[in-house]
XYZ file of C-alpha atoms in Angstrom:
669
model
C -0.220 0.175 0.287
C 1.211 3.502 -0.575
C 1.269 5.256 2.809
C 0.517 9.266 3.206
C 2.499 10.535 5.853
C 2.007 14.661 7.216
C 5.637 16.286 7.810
C 6.723 17.303 11.125
C 4.519 20.805 10.935
C 1.248 21.626 10.343
C 0.061 22.232 7.116
C -3.034 24.544 6.919
C -6.543 23.745 8.433
C -9.470 24.056 5.744
C -13.049 24.874 7.046
C -15.556 26.615 5.367
C -16.101 30.313 6.208
C -19.593 31.617 7.222
C -20.166 32.516 3.536
C -20.298 29.527 2.230
C -16.774 29.950 0.572
C -13.526 28.140 1.414
C -10.010 30.214 2.543
C -7.376 28.973 4.209
C -6.208 29.963 8.082
C -2.266 29.519 8.266
C -0.602 28.835 11.458
C 1.952 30.984 12.713
C 5.527 29.938 11.727
C 8.554 30.510 12.987
C 10.746 32.235 10.568
C 13.241 29.588 9.477
C 9.862 28.612 7.951
C 8.835 31.901 6.641
C 12.001 31.356 4.900
C 11.421 28.337 2.994
C 9.732 28.726 -0.785
C 6.593 27.809 -1.629
C 7.506 25.473 -4.118
C 10.010 23.457 -1.190
C 7.307 23.155 1.123
C 4.939 21.566 -1.393
C 7.236 18.860 -2.242
C 7.960 18.323 1.756
C 4.040 17.686 2.292
C 4.135 13.365 0.823
C 6.623 11.395 2.149
C 6.943 7.424 2.457
C 7.242 5.503 5.302
C 10.019 3.096 4.990
C 8.336 0.172 7.214
C 5.199 0.564 4.901
C 5.391 -2.307 1.369
C 5.160 -0.071 -1.493
C 3.819 -1.720 -4.672
C 2.752 -0.745 -8.002
C -1.083 -1.932 -9.209
C 0.112 -2.497 -12.506
C -2.239 -4.398 -15.566
C -5.067 -4.309 -13.475
C -4.342 -7.800 -12.005
C -4.949 -6.428 -8.444
C -8.327 -4.792 -8.882
C -10.735 -5.961 -6.034
C -14.023 -7.879 -6.770
C -15.886 -4.763 -5.847
C -13.974 -2.604 -8.252
C -14.328 -4.923 -11.068
C -18.216 -5.019 -10.350
C -18.733 -1.507 -10.423
C -16.711 -1.151 -13.385
C -18.993 -3.958 -15.100
C -22.126 -2.719 -13.827
C -21.319 0.971 -14.922
C -20.087 -0.429 -18.339
C -23.225 -2.844 -19.297
C -25.447 0.318 -17.887
C -23.542 3.038 -20.637
C -23.544 0.202 -23.315
C -27.802 0.999 -22.007
C -26.857 4.533 -23.023
C -25.651 4.612 -26.411
C -21.391 4.448 -24.641
C -19.969 1.743 -25.696
C -16.064 1.947 -25.175
C -16.122 0.579 -21.763
C -18.758 -2.238 -23.335
C -15.754 -3.074 -25.827
C -13.212 -2.974 -23.266
C -14.596 -5.491 -21.110
C -15.399 -7.532 -24.426
C -11.858 -7.184 -25.319
C -10.795 -8.856 -21.865
C -12.434 -12.201 -22.869
C -11.584 -12.111 -26.311
C -7.874 -11.968 -25.442
C -6.217 -15.185 -26.067
C -4.823 -16.353 -22.703
C -1.198 -16.875 -24.524
C -1.058 -13.013 -25.463
C 1.293 -10.617 -23.600
C -1.731 -8.805 -22.980
C -4.357 -11.193 -21.611
C -5.219 -10.415 -17.902
C -4.192 -12.908 -15.416
C -7.168 -16.132 -15.026
C -7.482 -14.610 -11.573
C -8.220 -10.886 -12.424
C -10.389 -12.152 -15.668
C -12.458 -14.993 -12.902
C -13.530 -11.559 -11.139
C -15.117 -10.016 -14.038
C -16.848 -13.289 -14.513
C -18.183 -13.822 -11.334
C -19.269 -9.730 -11.647
C -21.536 -10.541 -15.174
C -22.586 -13.285 -12.915
C -24.552 -11.345 -10.617
C -25.529 -8.686 -13.872
C -27.125 -12.111 -15.790
C -30.675 -10.376 -16.190
C -28.845 -7.404 -17.973
C -27.482 -9.439 -19.848
C -30.242 -10.000 -22.764
C -30.217 -9.800 -27.042
C -28.499 -5.604 -26.320
C -25.606 -7.657 -24.980
C -25.129 -10.740 -26.991
C -22.097 -9.467 -28.436
C -20.816 -9.554 -24.325
C -22.371 -12.934 -23.980
C -20.830 -14.526 -26.599
C -17.338 -13.125 -26.509
C -17.549 -14.636 -22.695
C -19.086 -17.801 -24.128
C -15.863 -18.089 -26.472
C -13.041 -17.448 -24.180
C -10.649 -20.071 -23.639
C -12.160 -21.234 -20.131
C -12.085 -25.005 -19.988
C -8.120 -25.073 -19.462
C -7.714 -22.992 -16.767
C -7.478 -23.066 -12.776
C -11.126 -25.265 -11.215
C -11.841 -21.391 -9.125
C -12.263 -20.127 -12.458
C -13.985 -23.371 -14.491
C -16.039 -23.768 -11.299
C -16.889 -19.634 -11.360
C -17.530 -19.969 -15.100
C -20.007 -22.823 -14.257
C -21.802 -20.692 -11.849
C -21.897 -17.665 -14.437
C -23.605 -20.409 -17.443
C -25.964 -21.517 -15.230
C -27.006 -18.386 -13.486
C -27.061 -17.035 -17.339
C -29.489 -19.302 -18.379
C -31.812 -19.391 -15.730
C -32.897 -16.114 -16.542
C -31.183 -15.902 -19.956
C -33.068 -18.748 -21.319
C -33.058 -17.527 -24.942
C -29.088 -18.472 -24.809
C -29.683 -21.997 -24.222
C -28.563 -23.300 -28.245
C -26.098 -21.035 -28.001
C -24.202 -22.055 -24.268
C -25.079 -25.530 -25.285
C -23.199 -25.318 -29.121
C -20.468 -23.996 -27.341
C -19.785 -26.947 -25.226
C -21.192 -30.153 -28.192
C -18.142 -28.433 -30.374
C -15.746 -29.233 -28.093
C -16.783 -32.799 -28.659
C -15.599 -32.241 -32.064
C -12.395 -29.906 -31.907
C -11.021 -30.955 -28.329
C -9.757 -27.578 -26.604
C -5.709 -27.702 -26.319
C -4.824 -28.639 -23.252
C -2.526 -24.986 -23.525
C -4.987 -22.476 -23.247
C -4.136 -21.376 -20.196
C -2.391 -18.147 -18.068
C 0.515 -18.145 -16.348
C -1.230 -18.265 -12.905
C -3.094 -22.229 -14.139
C -1.347 -25.204 -13.101
C -0.766 -27.956 -16.200
C -3.203 -30.091 -16.810
C -4.035 -33.390 -18.725
C -6.616 -33.321 -22.030
C -8.418 -36.117 -20.224
C -9.261 -33.459 -17.112
C -10.505 -31.531 -19.814
C -12.902 -33.522 -21.506
C -14.252 -34.355 -17.826
C -14.522 -30.397 -17.770
C -16.714 -30.469 -20.293
C -18.724 -33.311 -19.776
C -19.461 -31.844 -15.482
C -20.354 -28.426 -17.206
C -22.893 -29.978 -19.317
C -24.144 -32.489 -16.789
C -24.483 -29.225 -14.283
C -26.837 -27.394 -17.191
C -29.295 -30.499 -17.683
C -29.503 -30.544 -13.622
C -29.966 -27.002 -13.387
C -32.257 -26.539 -16.392
C -34.572 -29.505 -17.263
C -35.907 -28.417 -20.692
C -32.200 -28.104 -22.006
C -32.349 -31.804 -23.430
C -34.791 -30.942 -25.377
C -32.317 -28.592 -27.074
C -28.840 -30.546 -27.008
C -30.254 -33.339 -28.995
C -29.891 -31.700 -31.897
C -27.275 -29.546 -31.171
C -25.765 -32.870 -31.274
C -27.178 -34.267 -34.446
C -26.251 -30.873 -36.424
C -22.393 -31.101 -35.299
C -21.821 -35.163 -35.904
C -18.161 -34.858 -38.367
C -19.149 -34.969 -41.994
C -18.482 -38.122 -43.741
C -15.227 -37.720 -45.289
C -14.126 -36.300 -41.885
C -11.151 -38.096 -40.202
C -11.792 -41.674 -37.955
C -10.120 -39.685 -35.475
C -12.980 -36.978 -35.467
C -15.451 -39.887 -35.701
C -14.365 -41.577 -33.117
C -13.520 -38.459 -29.963
C -16.762 -37.442 -31.560
C -19.253 -40.667 -30.809
C -17.132 -41.079 -28.200
C -18.335 -38.370 -26.292
C -21.420 -38.918 -27.660
C -21.932 -41.768 -25.234
C -20.502 -40.679 -22.832
C -23.495 -37.846 -22.673
C -25.854 -40.657 -22.417
C -25.242 -41.001 -18.941
C -26.086 -38.367 -17.906
C -28.825 -37.773 -20.523
C -30.807 -40.597 -20.075
C -34.163 -38.483 -21.897
C -32.012 -37.864 -25.207
C -30.133 -41.568 -25.102
C -32.581 -43.199 -27.272
C -32.231 -41.137 -29.699
C -28.489 -40.305 -29.414
C -27.973 -43.848 -29.916
C -30.462 -43.619 -32.618
C -28.149 -40.587 -34.228
C -24.793 -42.915 -34.238
C -26.343 -46.048 -35.713
C -27.996 -43.815 -38.478
C -24.388 -42.239 -39.789
C -22.703 -45.895 -39.421
C -25.156 -46.759 -41.749
C -24.866 -43.896 -44.309
C -20.519 -44.249 -44.456
C -21.158 -48.365 -44.285
C -23.458 -48.207 -47.686
C -21.035 -45.470 -48.730
C -18.251 -48.046 -49.148
C -20.454 -50.851 -50.259
C -20.954 -48.618 -53.359
C -17.290 -47.849 -53.778
C -15.871 -50.768 -52.502
C -18.768 -52.697 -56.055
C -16.699 -49.728 -58.119
C -13.332 -51.555 -57.074
C -12.858 -55.144 -59.580
C -12.470 -58.432 -57.209
C -8.504 -58.191 -56.669
C -8.455 -54.566 -56.120
C -11.065 -55.338 -52.910
C -8.771 -58.109 -51.591
C -6.220 -56.292 -51.733
C -7.499 -53.328 -50.020
C -8.881 -56.110 -47.330
C -5.305 -56.917 -47.217
C -3.849 -53.331 -46.534
C -6.467 -52.928 -43.998
C -5.564 -55.227 -41.916
C -1.868 -54.428 -42.005
C -2.978 -51.254 -40.803
C -4.518 -52.659 -38.099
C -1.391 -53.346 -36.317
C -1.196 -49.774 -34.762
C -3.083 -49.685 -32.712
C -4.284 -46.011 -32.211
C -6.458 -44.341 -34.278
C -4.715 -42.140 -36.479
C -6.056 -39.066 -38.847
C -6.130 -40.759 -42.358
C -2.832 -41.583 -43.821
C -0.867 -39.024 -45.299
C -1.553 -36.600 -47.150
C 2.655 -35.455 -48.471
C 2.188 -37.780 -51.315
C -1.744 -37.695 -52.151
C -1.077 -35.520 -55.549
C 1.258 -37.989 -56.747
C -0.795 -40.567 -56.587
C -2.673 -42.404 -60.299
C -6.086 -42.081 -59.798
C -7.108 -45.771 -59.191
C -4.306 -45.639 -56.409
C -6.174 -42.069 -55.397
C -9.508 -44.231 -54.788
C -8.347 -46.759 -53.251
C -6.656 -44.555 -50.562
C -10.362 -42.792 -50.320
C -11.980 -45.905 -49.939
C -9.536 -47.760 -47.311
C -9.736 -44.713 -45.224
C -13.070 -45.357 -45.408
C -13.056 -48.567 -43.895
C -10.536 -48.076 -41.075
C -13.126 -45.697 -40.255
C -15.983 -47.492 -40.273
C -13.754 -49.991 -38.457
C -12.725 -47.809 -35.113
C -16.081 -46.969 -35.273
C -17.533 -49.944 -34.738
C -14.948 -51.168 -32.553
C -15.911 -48.153 -30.013
C -20.194 -48.781 -30.199
C -18.887 -52.664 -29.876
C -17.261 -51.598 -26.617
C -19.996 -48.949 -25.457
C -22.581 -51.685 -25.436
C -20.141 -54.529 -24.218
C -20.195 -52.712 -20.866
C -23.809 -51.801 -20.701
C -24.395 -56.068 -20.995
C -21.295 -56.873 -19.059
C -21.636 -54.341 -15.763
C -25.584 -52.969 -16.325
C -28.742 -54.160 -14.649
C -31.000 -56.418 -15.578
C -33.610 -53.431 -16.597
C -31.390 -51.456 -18.243
C -29.656 -54.239 -20.423
C -33.470 -55.340 -21.586
C -33.880 -51.694 -22.087
C -30.579 -51.592 -24.504
C -31.089 -54.634 -26.370
C -34.812 -53.003 -27.059
C -33.531 -49.578 -28.065
C -31.218 -51.886 -30.453
C -33.813 -53.156 -32.091
C -35.996 -49.968 -32.555
C -32.699 -49.087 -34.697
C -32.885 -52.356 -36.417
C -36.579 -51.580 -37.529
C -36.519 -47.967 -38.748
C -32.464 -47.746 -39.389
C -30.496 -50.819 -40.909
C -33.425 -52.428 -42.489
C -34.738 -49.809 -44.763
C -30.816 -49.452 -45.297
C -30.145 -50.353 -49.237
C -27.092 -53.189 -48.433
C -26.272 -52.196 -44.599
C -23.165 -54.337 -44.380
C -21.537 -54.437 -41.122
C -23.415 -51.999 -38.850
C -26.124 -54.943 -38.077
C -23.623 -56.693 -36.614
C -23.746 -55.139 -33.212
C -27.394 -56.470 -33.436
C -26.393 -59.772 -34.423
C -23.410 -60.086 -31.378
C -25.202 -59.119 -28.417
C -28.691 -60.867 -29.839
C -27.084 -64.433 -29.330
C -25.919 -63.409 -25.633
C -29.618 -65.189 -24.438
C -31.803 -67.472 -25.766
C -34.727 -64.239 -24.832
C -32.764 -62.040 -27.302
C -32.398 -64.430 -30.693
C -36.242 -65.415 -29.780
C -36.832 -61.532 -29.795
C -34.625 -60.786 -32.661
C -36.411 -63.120 -34.974
C -40.067 -62.375 -33.764
C -39.102 -58.751 -35.092
C -37.842 -59.843 -38.261
C -40.382 -62.050 -39.225
C -43.120 -59.494 -38.049
C -41.452 -56.872 -40.925
C -41.373 -60.085 -43.741
C -44.729 -61.059 -43.282
C -46.616 -58.338 -43.165
C -48.326 -57.464 -46.303
C -48.213 -53.918 -45.330
C -45.123 -53.260 -45.036
C -43.263 -52.375 -48.846
C -42.637 -54.984 -50.613
C -38.679 -53.870 -50.806
C -38.811 -53.967 -46.965
C -40.148 -57.433 -46.664
C -37.989 -59.092 -48.653
C -34.880 -56.679 -46.987
C -36.263 -58.833 -43.266
C -36.296 -61.962 -44.884
C -32.478 -61.801 -45.931
C -31.956 -60.469 -42.413
C -34.319 -62.940 -40.898
C -32.821 -66.619 -43.054
C -28.663 -64.406 -42.645
C -29.082 -64.589 -38.692
C -30.410 -68.377 -38.643
C -27.904 -69.305 -40.875
C -24.666 -67.532 -39.128
C -25.844 -67.247 -36.164
C -23.506 -69.822 -33.848
C -25.895 -69.551 -30.961
C -28.941 -69.851 -32.802
C -30.471 -73.196 -31.279
C -32.517 -76.061 -32.970
C -35.754 -75.217 -32.483
C -35.545 -71.442 -33.839
C -33.927 -72.971 -36.670
C -37.039 -74.790 -37.087
C -39.521 -72.356 -36.545
C -38.259 -70.371 -39.087
C -38.961 -72.599 -41.415
C -41.784 -73.279 -40.189
C -42.860 -70.175 -40.449
C -41.242 -69.104 -44.015
C -42.780 -72.557 -45.647
C -46.040 -71.565 -44.870
C -45.591 -67.745 -46.034
C -44.481 -69.239 -49.069
C -46.818 -71.876 -49.615
C -49.518 -68.947 -48.989
C -48.367 -66.931 -51.706
C -47.725 -69.495 -54.054
C -51.584 -71.137 -53.643
C -52.522 -66.949 -53.658
C -50.116 -66.568 -56.738
C -49.938 -69.549 -59.315
C -53.528 -69.548 -61.069
C -52.552 -66.190 -62.550
C -49.301 -66.646 -63.241
C -47.428 -66.850 -67.121
C -44.180 -67.351 -65.799
C -40.983 -65.999 -63.435
C -41.614 -62.448 -62.470
C -39.719 -60.326 -59.860
C -41.587 -57.157 -60.058
C -44.636 -58.756 -59.537
C -44.094 -61.493 -56.945
C -41.177 -59.937 -55.403
C -41.760 -61.200 -51.556
C -42.761 -64.800 -52.702
C -38.989 -64.835 -54.541
C -37.425 -63.060 -51.397
C -39.214 -65.451 -48.964
C -37.868 -68.739 -51.462
C -34.373 -66.990 -51.207
C -34.303 -66.996 -48.022
C -35.124 -70.938 -47.466
C -32.689 -72.557 -49.618
C -30.059 -70.147 -48.708
C -30.818 -71.006 -44.975
C -31.427 -74.493 -45.695
C -27.379 -74.871 -47.279
C -26.324 -73.956 -43.827
C -28.977 -75.404 -41.636
C -29.683 -78.623 -43.133
C -28.392 -80.667 -40.659
C -31.143 -78.864 -37.885
C -33.859 -80.000 -39.851
C -33.084 -83.455 -40.145
C -34.743 -85.853 -37.482
C -32.779 -88.360 -35.631
C -34.702 -91.041 -33.386
C -33.036 -89.436 -30.229
C -33.953 -86.100 -31.345
C -30.094 -84.744 -31.518
C -27.867 -83.448 -34.906
C -27.410 -86.379 -37.699
C -23.349 -86.837 -36.730
C -20.891 -86.498 -40.280
C -20.600 -90.587 -40.300
C -24.632 -91.052 -39.608
C -24.598 -88.437 -42.955
C -22.114 -90.384 -45.376
C -23.613 -93.635 -44.117
C -27.024 -93.652 -44.109
C -29.040 -95.695 -46.397
C -32.340 -93.964 -47.861
C -34.091 -90.874 -47.623
C -33.644 -88.650 -44.274
C -36.659 -87.832 -42.360
C -37.196 -84.034 -42.777
C -39.359 -82.072 -40.073
C -42.561 -81.580 -40.674
C -43.623 -81.327 -44.204
C -40.379 -78.986 -45.001
C -39.152 -80.768 -48.081
C -43.520 -81.593 -49.443
C -43.551 -77.611 -49.093
C -39.990 -76.811 -50.767
C -40.661 -79.317 -54.041
C -43.754 -78.269 -54.985
C -42.635 -74.547 -54.583
C -39.469 -75.542 -56.751
C -41.878 -77.218 -59.631
C -44.641 -74.249 -59.471
C -45.175 -71.836 -62.608
C -43.800 -69.228 -60.553
C -40.156 -71.182 -61.082
C -38.097 -69.074 -57.988
C -34.642 -71.195 -59.167
C -34.664 -69.054 -62.375
C -35.280 -65.738 -59.944
C -33.135 -66.596 -57.479
C -29.735 -65.598 -57.043
C -27.727 -68.388 -59.479
C -24.820 -69.049 -56.580
C -27.139 -69.832 -53.875
C -29.457 -71.719 -56.351
C -26.487 -73.928 -57.543
C -25.229 -74.482 -53.982
C -28.379 -75.223 -53.071
C -28.675 -78.011 -55.959
C -25.442 -79.670 -54.785
C -26.465 -79.865 -51.098
C -30.277 -81.169 -51.737
C -28.877 -83.824 -54.443
C -25.847 -85.072 -51.932
C -28.663 -85.302 -49.075
C -31.576 -86.226 -51.137
C -33.591 -84.124 -50.584
C -34.536 -83.074 -53.964
C -33.740 -83.512 -57.156
C -33.216 -79.970 -59.107
C -30.547 -80.441 -61.654
C -32.764 -80.844 -64.530
C -34.762 -77.462 -64.095
C -31.682 -75.720 -63.636
C -30.747 -76.678 -66.668
C -34.266 -76.058 -68.309
C -34.226 -72.055 -66.641
C -30.952 -71.605 -68.583
C -33.339 -71.302 -71.440
C -35.682 -69.033 -70.160
C -35.038 -65.775 -71.192
C -37.124 -63.048 -68.532
C -36.926 -60.494 -70.706
C -39.333 -62.121 -73.244
C -41.508 -63.717 -70.135
C -42.046 -59.826 -68.768
C -42.917 -58.190 -72.373
C -45.214 -61.468 -72.933
C -47.250 -60.567 -69.867
C -47.071 -56.816 -70.300
C -49.131 -57.788 -73.648
C -51.231 -59.929 -71.792
C -52.137 -56.735 -69.695
C -50.032 -58.187 -66.434
C -47.686 -55.065 -66.550
C -44.381 -54.131 -66.422
C -41.890 -52.706 -69.191
C -38.263 -53.239 -70.387
C -36.090 -49.996 -69.105
C -32.726 -48.832 -70.182
C -31.301 -49.588 -66.549
C -32.635 -53.281 -66.919
C -31.747 -53.555 -70.835
C -28.250 -52.572 -70.131
C -27.911 -55.277 -66.898
C -29.554 -58.071 -68.799
C -31.010 -60.589 -67.540
C -29.333 -59.458 -64.079
C -32.030 -56.735 -63.983
C -34.825 -59.522 -63.311
C -32.990 -61.402 -60.919
C -32.415 -61.850 -56.906
C -29.518 -60.242 -55.438
C -27.159 -62.478 -53.553
C -27.159 -59.670 -50.549
C -27.555 -61.827 -46.614
C -25.963 -59.461 -44.492
C -24.346 -61.187 -42.080
C -22.088 -62.940 -44.598
C -18.732 -62.501 -43.245
C -17.431 -59.653 -41.223
C -14.473 -58.493 -42.478
C -13.217 -55.798 -40.966
C -9.680 -56.672 -38.910
C -9.998 -54.560 -35.724
C -13.561 -54.513 -34.959
C -13.463 -58.799 -36.575
C -13.022 -60.163 -32.749
C -15.923 -58.630 -31.600
C -18.341 -61.675 -33.821
C -15.829 -64.187 -33.833
C -17.398 -66.800 -31.547
C -20.431 -65.488 -32.586
C -20.176 -66.467 -36.018
C -20.871 -69.915 -38.121
C -18.470 -70.666 -40.391
C -19.547 -72.764 -44.255
C -18.505 -76.012 -43.289
C -18.902 -78.305 -46.513
C -21.048 -81.441 -46.693
C -19.712 -84.479 -45.056
C -19.196 -86.731 -48.466
C -19.972 -84.319 -51.238
C -17.736 -84.000 -54.397
C -15.636 -80.863 -54.472
C -16.102 -78.691 -57.565
C -13.738 -76.504 -58.637
C -12.474 -73.465 -61.119
C -9.672 -74.198 -63.174
C -7.937 -70.809 -61.931
C -8.885 -72.313 -58.086
C -7.313 -75.875 -58.974
C -4.148 -73.861 -60.342
C -4.218 -71.643 -57.076
C -5.066 -74.807 -54.809
C -1.674 -76.168 -56.613
C 0.454 -73.823 -55.280
C -1.021 -73.613 -51.886
C -0.651 -77.417 -51.263
C 2.791 -77.691 -52.770
C 4.430 -79.883 -50.202
C 1.493 -80.357 -47.656
C 1.217 -84.365 -46.301
C -2.257 -84.215 -45.273
C -4.423 -84.261 -48.658
C -7.486 -85.251 -46.817
C -7.270 -81.816 -45.239
C -6.542 -79.564 -47.722
C -9.396 -81.374 -49.674
C -12.040 -80.226 -46.952
C -10.079 -76.670 -46.567
C -10.708 -76.033 -50.184
C -14.171 -77.031 -50.061
C -14.442 -74.365 -47.718
C -13.346 -72.104 -49.402
C -14.781 -72.598 -52.331
C -17.884 -73.408 -51.254
C -18.044 -69.974 -49.202
C -17.202 -68.151 -52.099
C -19.856 -69.971 -53.836
C -22.513 -68.494 -52.254
C -20.545 -64.982 -51.919
C -19.398 -64.376 -48.566
C -15.558 -64.408 -49.001
C -14.862 -61.478 -50.700
C -15.644 -58.406 -49.003
C -18.975 -57.257 -49.506
C -20.111 -59.775 -51.665
């Protein structure tokens, strides 16, 4: 403090005169004093006590809270009156980067935050410039006291000025997308770790939701609109989604909506990657998968690739890099999603687990099934549905309902059939009774549609009878994997390989499965002409070997049936439909079912570990002869060179060849 000390010689005493004026009355000084000049006397009026500590108030960092409060009050009042100098000065304090030379220390800026907290009723839309400056300041990496005061300011502001709710939430959610720097602090702030910065963001957001219940209705749209674009890096997506999952812990009102948002965005990335992969040659796809597996040796998620040499890449290499980056992005996101749900299913109570599973089912029906050729997103439900028999039955029931609901669009019903067949075919924990129940359902629906359509049918027509063919393809596909579950044995157990190889005569099949399938295969609707040729071929071989039915003659006959002519004939007869430019370009393939089954092999390298134990790999039928192409034989000869066990090699080759035939080995096939 500055000490003001009087000299030994008293100065004048000032008192008012009778007329109200002020006069200085001088005391009687000695003659020595009279000889002192006026200027010398003035210099001796103020002296400094050497025993008192003297400090200079530099940079205003030692302002008292009362002084700062008065400064803030006057600045707001003068701003309302049209004087902006003090008001702009306040904004400038908060706009200063904490690392700049002229930035105030955090302890002083904290006093301004506290003063503004006391004046939040005056911070209406006329003061939005100041409010935005406070919201945009670097606050999250400062000391704990500052963060606490800042958090109090936000709560006070939103309690009386709810119009700033979206702005405040946007400020916090933007930090999900772009994490603040841990170095954005002043010299009086201690160092801080990045994980603590993220924790502060969520603590602040949770505090706002706790004190302002209406905030949750604003938070969901803000999170949705801030979601990273599909071409943003894998690191950006992963960090943002992790923050969303963290937010669901303290925002239960919007948990379902946020989980659905993540699934929806994931489906779009998945579908886009599928489109890009379809444009690549098969050998390029295999190369792409190999590179992805190699890159998975790096555990940490990093930004997409190196950009230093992108300009030197050929167009084909550049396209492959883009697809590869998208694949790695999808893989990283899937791994995060698996981890999030695994925590709930492993550690949650029964009510939370059931509620979460119901959320997954809702996402499946509203997001995944309508998405055209989603490839990986559905495996989250595939994995967690197999954690209990009850969940398996509920998933099968959901698929069945979609498949047979006549009020649903045909394309949606066809997709549900594919999911249902693929699930029971590939689910390692799907019990035998569920497989049989699904076959009973599909067979009854197939027979019902045959009876309905066959009297007026003039030939196979995918456009008119799409649901019928979807059910037929689902049946023959599932049969290729689960034929063993359909064979009835005396003791009710599954037949062994020896039982299959040495059984004489026909097998006894579950209920009327064989009769219904045979009746429909040879009806006028001719489903084997419309179903995907690769699946038909595999089904024909297995059905023949198991003496289930013989369709080789029908398959050969179908090769001479031109679907385009059949369609044109039907059109002339008034049935409807016509050949378009697209169908003309694609030829006969335009009139066939696509070989799409959603739970075909999962190949993303990092997240693949989550589903490996839940998945049924293709197994050849015991004793069934192997059919190979010439290229396959040449490759197998190279691979089998030096092999000692020919039987094991033959079994392995059978598995690879048949799985490829079903369209399950190559990525996205």
